[in-house]
Amino acid sequence: MAISEDRVSHLAHRIYDRLWRDDLADFPDESRPLACIKEAITSFFAVAEEIDDTVRRKLASYAQAKVPGSREYEILYQKFYQEELAKRKW
Amino acid sequence: MKLKDGQIERLAERILERLTVAGLIQLKSERGKLLAGIRSVIAADCKGEEDLEKEAERLLEQTLRSMGGAAGGIDRHKMLRMIKERLAKERGIVL
């Protein structure tokens, strides 16, 4: 689940604008909150990448799931992915 | 970027938590309203991409059908990405 830098920036600006425009919050400074939102989004997606790597490494040791893209591979991938999500409460 | 509702919820919480801990935000409403605002922005962004993907898939199928036998040598994945990028540009969607 990759996310581009452009998209992180775009999303951060939209979140910032929504909170400010709807009068839900004030920001004493503009650039630092934006950087903080970008950081939160980036680190959140970094965990997703980490989970994907963990699952693929785990699958590499499974004889019945040797072929990425095969039905067995996809079924086991989903199963292990959900397990990792639950483990990390992500 | 496909996110389930629970993931959108957690991402919204983390954003607000970071802003609060760093002292970069002054709340003018209850926390729940801020979270709902953040959630709705993320959900709308995901929905925009989802709709774009569906439309790109539809256009790809239409293109391949119109090409008939000549579609055999086409790299579907590459073509889908090109269609997606073109649609995103037209609609002002950031991928």
Coordinates of C-alpha atoms in Angstrom, one line a residue:
Chain A
M1 CA 0.0 0.0 0.0
A2 CA 2.3 2.7 -1.3
I3 CA 1.5 6.4 -1.2
S4 CA 3.2 9.0 -3.3
E5 CA 4.8 12.1 -1.7
D6 CA 2.5 14.3 -3.9
R7 CA -0.5 12.5 -2.5
V8 CA 0.7 12.8 1.1
S9 CA 1.1 16.5 0.6
H10 CA -2.2 16.9 -1.2
L11 CA -4.0 15.0 1.6
A12 CA -2.3 17.0 4.3
H13 CA -3.3 20.3 2.8
R14 CA -6.9 19.1 2.4
I15 CA -7.1 18.0 6.1
Y16 CA -5.6 21.2 7.3
D17 CA -8.0 23.3 5.1
R18 CA -11.0 21.3 6.3
L19 CA -10.2 21.8 10.0
W20 CA -9.5 25.5 9.5
R21 CA -12.3 26.3 7.0
D22 CA -15.0 24.5 9.1
D23 CA -13.8 26.5 12.1
L24 CA -13.0 23.3 14.0
A25 CA -9.5 24.4 14.9
D26 CA -6.9 27.2 14.8
F27 CA -3.3 26.8 13.8
P28 CA -0.9 29.3 15.3
D29 CA 1.5 28.5 12.5
E30 CA 0.9 27.1 9.1
S31 CA 3.9 25.1 7.9
R32 CA 4.6 23.1 11.1
P33 CA 1.1 21.6 11.4
L34 CA 1.2 20.7 7.7
A35 CA 4.6 19.0 8.2
C36 CA 3.2 17.2 11.2
I37 CA 0.2 15.9 9.3
K38 CA 2.4 14.7 6.4
E39 CA 4.6 12.9 8.9
A40 CA 1.6 11.2 10.5
I41 CA 0.4 10.0 7.1
T42 CA 3.8 8.8 6.0
S43 CA 4.5 6.8 9.1
F44 CA 1.1 5.2 9.0
F45 CA 1.7 4.0 5.5
A46 CA 5.3 2.9 6.4
V47 CA 3.7 0.3 8.7
A48 CA 1.6 -1.0 5.8
E49 CA 4.8 -1.5 3.7
E50 CA 6.4 -3.2 6.7
I51 CA 3.5 -5.6 7.0
D52 CA 3.6 -6.4 3.3
D53 CA 7.3 -7.3 3.5
T54 CA 6.8 -9.5 6.6
V55 CA 4.0 -11.4 4.9
R56 CA 6.0 -11.9 1.7
R57 CA 9.0 -13.2 3.6
K58 CA 6.7 -15.6 5.5
L59 CA 5.1 -16.8 2.3
A60 CA 8.6 -17.5 0.8
S61 CA 8.9 -20.3 3.3
Y62 CA 5.6 -21.9 2.3
A63 CA 6.0 -24.7 -0.3
Q64 CA 2.4 -24.5 -1.4
A65 CA 2.6 -20.8 -2.1
K66 CA 5.7 -20.5 -4.1
V67 CA 4.2 -18.7 -7.1
P68 CA 3.2 -15.1 -6.4
G69 CA -0.1 -14.4 -8.2
S70 CA -1.3 -18.0 -7.8
R71 CA -4.6 -18.6 -6.0
E72 CA -2.9 -20.3 -3.1
Y73 CA -0.5 -17.4 -2.7
E74 CA -3.3 -14.8 -2.7
I75 CA -5.3 -16.8 -0.1
L76 CA -2.4 -17.2 2.2
Y77 CA -1.3 -13.6 1.6
Q78 CA -4.7 -12.3 2.8
K79 CA -4.7 -14.6 5.8
F80 CA -1.2 -13.6 7.0
Y81 CA -1.9 -9.9 6.2
Q82 CA -5.0 -9.9 8.5
E83 CA -3.0 -11.7 11.2
E84 CA -0.2 -9.1 11.1
L85 CA -2.8 -6.3 11.1
A86 CA -4.4 -7.8 14.2
K87 CA -1.0 -8.3 15.9
R88 CA 0.0 -4.6 15.4
K89 CA -3.6 -3.3 16.0
W90 CA -3.2 -1.4 12.7
Chain B
M1 CA -4.4 3.4 -1.4
K2 CA -7.3 1.2 -0.3
L3 CA -8.2 1.8 3.3
K4 CA -10.9 0.1 5.4
D5 CA -13.1 2.2 7.7
G6 CA -11.1 1.1 10.7
Q7 CA -7.8 2.2 9.1
I8 CA -9.3 5.6 8.2
E9 CA -10.4 5.9 11.8
R10 CA -6.9 5.1 13.1
L11 CA -5.2 7.4 10.7
A12 CA -7.4 10.3 11.6
E13 CA -6.7 9.6 15.3
R14 CA -3.0 9.5 14.8
I15 CA -3.0 12.8 12.9
L16 CA -5.0 14.6 15.5
E17 CA -2.9 13.0 18.3
R18 CA 0.3 14.2 16.7
L19 CA -0.9 17.7 16.2
T20 CA -2.2 17.9 19.8
V21 CA 0.9 16.4 21.4
A22 CA 3.1 18.8 19.4
G23 CA 1.0 21.8 20.5
L24 CA 0.4 22.7 16.9
I25 CA -3.4 22.9 17.0
Q26 CA -6.1 24.8 19.1
L27 CA -9.3 22.9 19.1
K28 CA -12.4 25.0 18.6
S29 CA -14.8 22.2 18.7
E30 CA -15.2 18.8 20.4
R31 CA -12.6 16.2 19.4
G32 CA -15.2 13.9 17.8
K33 CA -16.1 16.7 15.3
L34 CA -12.5 17.2 14.3
L35 CA -12.0 13.4 13.8
A36 CA -15.1 13.3 11.7
G37 CA -13.7 16.1 9.5
I38 CA -10.4 14.4 9.0
R39 CA -12.1 11.0 8.3
S40 CA -14.3 12.5 5.7
V41 CA -11.4 14.1 3.8
I42 CA -9.5 10.8 3.8
A43 CA -12.6 8.8 2.8
A44 CA -13.4 11.2 0.0
D45 CA -9.8 10.9 -1.3
C46 CA -10.0 7.1 -1.3
K47 CA -13.4 7.2 -3.0
G48 CA -12.0 9.4 -5.7
E49 CA -9.3 7.0 -6.5
E50 CA -11.6 4.0 -6.4
D51 CA -14.0 5.6 -8.9
L52 CA -11.0 6.5 -11.1
E53 CA -9.8 2.9 -11.1
K54 CA -13.3 1.6 -12.0
E55 CA -13.5 4.1 -14.9
A56 CA -10.0 3.2 -16.0
E57 CA -10.8 -0.5 -16.0
R58 CA -14.0 0.2 -18.0
L59 CA -12.1 2.3 -20.6
L60 CA -9.4 -0.4 -20.9
E61 CA -11.9 -3.1 -21.6
Q62 CA -13.7 -0.9 -24.2
T63 CA -10.3 -0.1 -25.9
L64 CA -9.3 -3.8 -26.0
R65 CA -12.6 -4.8 -27.4
S66 CA -12.4 -2.2 -30.1
M67 CA -8.9 -3.5 -31.0
G68 CA -10.1 -7.0 -31.5
G69 CA -7.3 -9.4 -32.5
A70 CA -4.7 -6.7 -32.3
A71 CA -5.2 -6.5 -28.5
G72 CA -3.2 -9.7 -27.9
G73 CA 0.2 -8.1 -27.6
I74 CA -1.0 -5.3 -25.4
D75 CA 0.5 -4.9 -21.9
R76 CA -2.7 -4.6 -19.9
H77 CA -1.0 -3.4 -16.7
K78 CA 1.0 -0.6 -18.5
M79 CA -2.1 0.5 -20.5
L80 CA -4.3 0.6 -17.4
R81 CA -1.7 2.8 -15.6
M82 CA -1.6 5.2 -18.6
I83 CA -5.4 5.5 -18.6
K84 CA -5.4 6.1 -14.9
E85 CA -2.8 8.8 -15.1
R86 CA -4.6 10.5 -18.0
L87 CA -8.0 10.4 -16.1
A88 CA -6.3 11.7 -12.9
K89 CA -4.9 14.6 -14.8
E90 CA -8.2 15.4 -16.4
R91 CA -10.0 15.3 -13.1
G92 CA -7.4 17.0 -11.0
I93 CA -6.9 13.9 -8.8
V94 CA -3.5 13.4 -7.2
L95 CA -2.3 9.8 -7.3

